[in-house]
Amino acid sequence: MTHSSIPLTHFFQRSRHVLSKWQPKRHYGSPPSTGSTPGTLSHCRSSSDSDGSLFSCTSQLSCTADHDHGSHCSQSNSSSSNDEDDDDSKEEAHQLLHSATGYLFGRAPYQRQPDKAMTLLQQAHDLGLKEASSILGFCYEFGLGAVQKDYQAAERYYLLGAKRCDGLGMTRLAFLRKYGRPNVLIDRAESEEWAERVRRFNQQHGEAAAVQWLIQGATIDKNAACQYALGVCYHDGIGLCKDEALAFHWYKASADQGNERGQGILGYCYGEGFGVQKDQVEAMRWYRLAAAQDETVAIYNVGYCYEDGIGVEKNVNEAVKWYRRSAEQGNAFAQNSLGYCYEDGIGVKQDNATAAFWYERSAEQGYPWAQCNLGYCYQNGIGVQKDDTLGANWYRKAAWQGHARAQHNLGFCHQNGIGVAKDEAEAVKWYRRSAERGNIFAYHSLGYCYQNGIGVDINEQEAVFWYYLSAEENHAPAQLSLGYCYRNGIGVAKDEREAVKWFKRSAEQGNALAQNSLGFCFEEGLGVKKDATRAVHWYHKSAKQGNPWAQCNLGFCYANGIGVDVDNTQAVFWYQQASRQNHARALDKLGLHLQQGLGIEKDENAAFAHFQRAAELNHTAAQYHLANCYEQGLGCTVNLQQATYWFERASLAGCRSSHERLRSLLVRCLLTPGASMGPNSTAAALILDDRDLVRSGFIAGYSAPAA
């Protein structure tokens, strides 16, 4: 199948379109990334992925200010007196809420009385006022109103308000589900659902309607917790338009009042240059201030700064200390980071079992990076008993949250039937979702699927497009694949110079296959001037990484003086390295050296064994050499039947020498079965042709044309 080539301008135009359409959302306001997952398959949430179970009962309802418990919706025959009673209860509840807010903030004419505020809020909540439920959640989240911080209680109250479409409850749940707090489940798909509900709420009730309570608390009452929460709204664009400057303004106002959450997020702003000029030293100062108040995210961020040397001298031992302090208090980010420290031996002795323990603690809180890491551990038996099914399950949990790497890894599982039923179409579905979030591994995997017709029809141009996207992001395997396409004219016009360019980019990143391919180009002069010395250079780099093809090629160079002086000892060494990996060509070459005693002690029996292994791997030259051994009795007993068999196998593969030897051997057998060739054998060979030999039953058919 052939395809026309793709103009280079098409790559740029289409890639801009794809990336503008599928640009993954960046989640600001979270702590700095913990870095890439060590050793993932490629080896991090889309609202459409949510099963919507939480919202199934209300997803078709409008969020109105009058919508209360909803029980009255099924009581259309209730009396007017009941309606009047409901109205009286609502009025009472709103009056209680008004008074509670006054006592909570000390808003005139009320004096600040936190205990009384909580009592009144609870009464309003008991009367079914959803706004009161959400404000109670806020009080428990931030320790307002003379109550201790209790994130789980906050979550419960927020849910009660949010399920009845209260703006504050939905806004704060969008935050908690996105970033979590100790013992509060992270679910980023659900977070996006709540954010969408807030957007619709504002459409119905007016701009910023969902966060009016926060705005009043931040501006009128100058409450530090409200100021922090308002900053988050501007930061993530939940209930308000995104605005870095205003987010920073409110974070700073909160932090200046000593609020630990405000101080911690202000450190993030300075560390990332979000709404303010980047200043990593200042970032660390604010993180420390928040950590001194036991703010777990800030404690985690101090560890992150020590790990990467951000605003402080790098110190991985100190990083682990801070990660552990945060992790033991239930912070999911820190638990995951402590896990990879144990997995990679960063600041602690490597301990895969402890790594898996911390990954699981974090994963159970819904942190998608940890879910992906735990999936990888189960898939590869790292610190846990290998269990492909559990591995795929954890990938799926993270994938449903839109974690791009987990989506890719889940696709890989479906492609290869690892822990799930093999389903190539399902694999492509997950690769696409991952690619939509900009995952370069997924770009490459999609290219491979299109090139080979895995889950999709073969489309070589489409394959090249995805390879190109990944290769431009400096993904070495994709650069190798793209080079292969250019070298062989797959989906693009054949261009050996362009192939060399991509092989070189991949090889310089240490890709062993690309290093071997680049060495071959230099050896043969494909797309580049022949240079045997540089060929050996790249073969050697690849061979040291264990690539059997490069090891065999390097052995051949030493055996034949290509780019190096002839050195049969070195040739044998590299042939042996490749032979240990069952490389057929290396087995055959090593057999020749053993047979002739070149660079190694002569051993015809060992030579025969190597020829036999390679021949069974369908290596044509080895089949010829094995047949020769059987005919001549080299390392084995003479067996002309086996010699005939292997000469015929090799001749059918196109070996001219085997074809001629087969003719001679069969004539010899025809004239004097069981004996050596007599004086008339040459004449007989001249008389008999292929048709005669076929009719006589000595060969199965004609050999393939000579290669």
XYZ file of C-alpha atoms in Angstrom, residues 346-652:
307
model
C 16.042 9.504 47.155
C 17.154 10.603 50.626
C 16.339 7.167 52.051
C 17.428 3.593 51.474
C 15.513 2.132 48.553
C 12.547 0.122 49.799
C 9.915 -0.861 47.257
C 7.514 -2.268 49.844
C 7.476 1.031 51.743
C 7.111 2.889 48.442
C 4.027 0.855 47.581
C 2.645 1.432 51.088
C 2.779 5.232 50.677
C 1.493 5.093 47.109
C -1.496 3.141 48.370
C -2.155 5.609 51.220
C -2.206 8.433 48.682
C -4.132 6.485 46.029
C -6.895 5.634 48.475
C -7.389 9.377 48.925
C -7.924 9.640 45.173
C -4.640 11.294 44.177
C -4.315 10.306 40.498
C -0.502 10.388 40.354
C -0.377 7.887 43.213
C -3.074 5.742 41.594
C -1.006 5.603 38.421
C 2.163 4.805 40.377
C 0.411 2.088 42.368
C -0.939 0.602 39.144
C 2.611 0.454 37.817
C 3.790 -1.257 41.011
C 1.117 -3.960 40.719
C 1.784 -4.418 37.022
C 5.508 -4.917 37.583
C 5.587 -6.480 41.058
C 7.353 -3.505 42.661
C 6.952 -3.773 46.431
C 3.767 -5.813 46.018
C 2.873 -9.161 44.531
C 2.492 -8.772 40.787
C -1.181 -8.454 39.863
C -2.008 -7.211 36.373
C -5.713 -6.915 37.171
C -5.114 -4.626 40.144
C -2.601 -2.684 38.072
C -5.175 -2.027 35.368
C -7.807 -1.143 37.979
C -5.628 1.565 39.515
C -4.762 2.915 36.070
C -8.490 3.093 35.377
C -9.205 5.042 38.585
C -6.601 7.639 37.625
C -7.658 7.614 33.979
C -11.258 8.467 34.888
C -9.871 11.541 36.631
C -8.247 12.575 33.379
C -4.699 11.591 34.354
C -2.985 11.518 30.977
C -0.251 9.020 31.758
C -2.672 6.605 33.394
C -4.939 6.926 30.353
C -2.007 5.966 28.152
C -1.033 3.060 30.386
C -4.630 1.815 30.472
C -4.644 1.942 26.679
C -1.450 -0.119 26.656
C -3.131 -2.690 28.916
C -6.101 -2.967 26.552
C -3.825 -3.203 23.518
C -1.883 -6.107 24.980
C -4.484 -7.762 27.207
C -2.626 -6.968 30.446
C -5.025 -7.311 33.375
C -8.001 -6.674 31.082
C -9.484 -8.330 28.029
C -7.541 -7.447 24.912
C -9.485 -4.759 23.083
C -7.587 -2.729 20.516
C -10.458 -0.316 19.883
C -10.627 0.425 23.627
C -6.862 0.933 23.613
C -7.149 3.548 20.882
C -9.956 5.266 22.824
C -7.711 5.742 25.854
C -4.721 6.723 23.733
C -6.891 9.438 22.207
C -8.015 10.724 25.592
C -4.423 10.837 26.744
C -3.354 12.570 23.535
C -6.089 15.164 24.009
C -4.307 16.123 27.199
C -0.996 16.490 25.419
C 0.671 13.233 26.452
C 3.595 12.625 24.096
C 3.636 8.876 24.808
C 0.048 8.712 23.589
C 0.949 10.611 20.417
C 3.535 7.937 19.671
C 1.208 5.046 20.541
C -1.507 6.447 18.268
C 1.036 6.680 15.466
C 1.977 3.054 16.000
C -1.686 2.019 15.930
C -2.292 3.843 12.657
C 0.881 2.436 11.092
C 0.017 -1.140 12.016
C -3.793 -1.103 11.926
C -4.258 -1.692 15.655
C -7.808 -0.747 16.605
C -8.051 1.500 13.528
C -7.638 1.114 9.790
C -4.065 1.445 8.558
C -3.354 5.062 7.691
C 0.328 5.732 7.231
C -0.090 9.486 6.808
C -1.999 9.644 10.092
C 0.756 7.579 11.708
C 3.395 10.036 10.541
C 1.329 12.957 11.855
C 1.217 11.524 15.383
C 4.863 10.476 15.274
C 5.723 14.028 14.258
C 3.784 15.582 17.153
C 5.579 13.332 19.617
C 8.985 13.709 17.969
C 8.723 17.510 18.050
C 8.214 17.198 21.812
C 11.589 15.429 21.906
C 10.198 11.945 22.573
C 13.077 9.707 21.520
C 11.061 6.588 20.503
C 8.842 8.727 18.272
C 11.900 10.330 16.681
C 13.156 6.831 15.895
C 9.770 5.862 14.394
C 9.642 9.027 12.316
C 13.168 8.382 11.052
C 12.123 4.874 10.078
C 9.177 6.292 8.111
C 11.448 8.677 6.200
C 14.035 5.973 5.530
C 11.431 3.599 4.115
C 8.943 6.046 2.586
C 6.092 5.149 4.943
C 3.431 7.871 4.841
C 5.974 10.375 3.527
C 8.269 10.598 0.531
C 11.441 8.584 1.125
C 14.134 10.953 2.412
C 17.263 9.379 3.865
C 18.721 12.717 4.963
C 15.578 13.489 6.951
C 15.721 9.975 8.394
C 19.277 10.561 9.601
C 18.187 13.848 11.223
C 15.572 12.102 13.341
C 17.764 9.081 14.105
C 20.418 11.495 15.352
C 17.991 13.400 17.603
C 16.818 10.163 19.128
C 20.323 8.687 19.396
C 21.636 11.757 21.189
C 19.004 11.164 23.874
C 20.422 7.694 24.399
C 17.883 5.624 22.459
C 19.745 2.382 21.729
C 17.712 1.436 18.653
C 18.277 4.852 17.107
C 21.996 4.662 17.854
C 22.192 1.379 15.967
C 20.177 2.781 13.044
C 22.397 5.854 12.889
C 25.485 3.651 12.935
C 24.085 1.661 10.013
C 23.456 4.869 8.050
C 27.088 5.915 8.546
C 28.318 2.426 7.610
C 26.262 2.271 4.402
C 26.231 5.974 3.505
C 22.442 6.317 3.764
C 21.523 10.004 3.900
C 25.004 10.859 5.077
C 28.574 10.488 3.848
C 30.022 7.060 4.593
C 32.061 7.155 7.778
C 33.020 3.786 9.220
C 34.596 5.332 12.309
C 31.399 7.133 13.245
C 29.428 3.981 12.471
C 31.511 2.091 15.037
C 31.052 4.977 17.501
C 27.263 4.693 17.400
C 27.265 0.888 17.287
C 29.391 0.908 20.424
C 27.040 3.274 22.289
C 24.076 1.091 21.403
C 25.893 -2.169 22.117
C 26.870 -1.012 25.608
C 23.149 -0.579 26.315
C 22.589 -4.224 25.427
C 21.101 -3.849 21.938
C 21.813 -7.234 20.263
C 21.675 -5.831 16.729
C 24.320 -3.250 17.577
C 26.409 -5.875 19.374
C 26.334 -8.068 16.283
C 27.117 -5.125 13.987
C 30.027 -4.104 16.200
C 31.344 -7.654 16.165
C 31.161 -7.628 12.359
C 33.132 -4.372 12.263
C 35.897 -5.883 14.419
C 35.919 -9.073 12.350
C 36.269 -7.205 9.063
C 38.247 -4.100 10.029
C 35.379 -1.655 9.399
C 36.188 1.580 11.216
C 38.560 -0.290 13.547
C 41.548 -2.584 13.230
C 40.725 -6.262 12.742
C 40.383 -7.850 16.168
C 38.797 -11.284 16.174
C 38.866 -11.478 19.965
C 36.709 -8.346 20.188
C 34.530 -9.652 17.383
C 33.912 -12.880 19.314
C 33.191 -10.920 22.507
C 30.428 -8.860 20.896
C 29.007 -11.839 18.998
C 28.803 -13.651 22.329
C 26.937 -10.741 23.950
C 24.329 -10.756 21.184
C 24.138 -14.572 21.106
C 23.162 -14.612 24.769
C 20.048 -12.723 23.646
C 19.388 -15.390 20.986
C 20.269 -13.050 18.126
C 20.268 -15.287 15.032
C 22.877 -13.451 12.957
C 25.275 -13.274 15.909
C 24.818 -17.000 16.595
C 25.741 -17.745 12.981
C 28.779 -15.437 13.016
C 29.998 -16.877 16.307
C 29.571 -20.359 14.839
C 31.921 -19.443 11.987
C 34.559 -18.162 14.411
C 34.263 -21.343 16.480
C 34.487 -23.491 13.376
C 37.606 -21.725 12.129
C 39.217 -20.884 15.467
C 39.200 -17.114 14.868
C 39.551 -15.163 18.112
C 38.492 -18.238 20.081
C 39.602 -21.840 20.420
C 38.387 -23.990 17.535
C 35.381 -26.073 18.536
C 33.371 -27.697 15.735
C 30.805 -29.146 18.115
C 30.051 -25.709 19.601
C 29.989 -24.244 16.089
C 27.417 -26.842 15.032
C 25.248 -26.020 18.088
C 25.324 -22.297 17.260
C 24.428 -22.933 13.595
C 21.547 -25.127 14.722
C 20.117 -22.483 17.088
C 20.325 -19.793 14.421
C 18.888 -22.037 11.700
C 15.856 -22.818 13.834
C 15.355 -19.018 14.088
C 15.056 -19.016 10.266
C 18.429 -17.393 9.650
C 19.237 -18.319 6.053
C 23.039 -18.218 6.275
C 22.953 -20.425 9.369
C 20.729 -22.930 7.562
C 23.360 -23.138 4.807
C 26.172 -23.572 7.361
C 24.199 -26.206 9.289
C 23.550 -28.157 6.093
C 27.254 -27.989 5.313
C 28.030 -29.447 8.767
C 25.659 -32.353 8.180
C 27.131 -33.014 4.739
C 30.757 -32.784 5.844
C 30.397 -34.207 9.339
C 31.664 -31.028 11.014
C 30.768 -31.220 14.710
C 28.195 -33.963 14.020
C 27.717 -37.283 12.306
C 27.290 -37.116 8.533
C 23.570 -37.012 7.752
C 22.787 -36.332 4.109
C 19.042 -36.329 4.722
C 19.410 -33.457 7.218
C 21.862 -31.741 4.893
C 19.288 -31.947 2.092
C 16.568 -30.585 4.367
C 18.551 -27.527 5.472
C 19.969 -26.766 2.004
C 16.418 -26.808 0.685
C 15.195 -24.494 3.526
C 17.957 -22.031 2.707
C 17.449 -22.245 -1.077
C 13.715 -21.577 -0.677
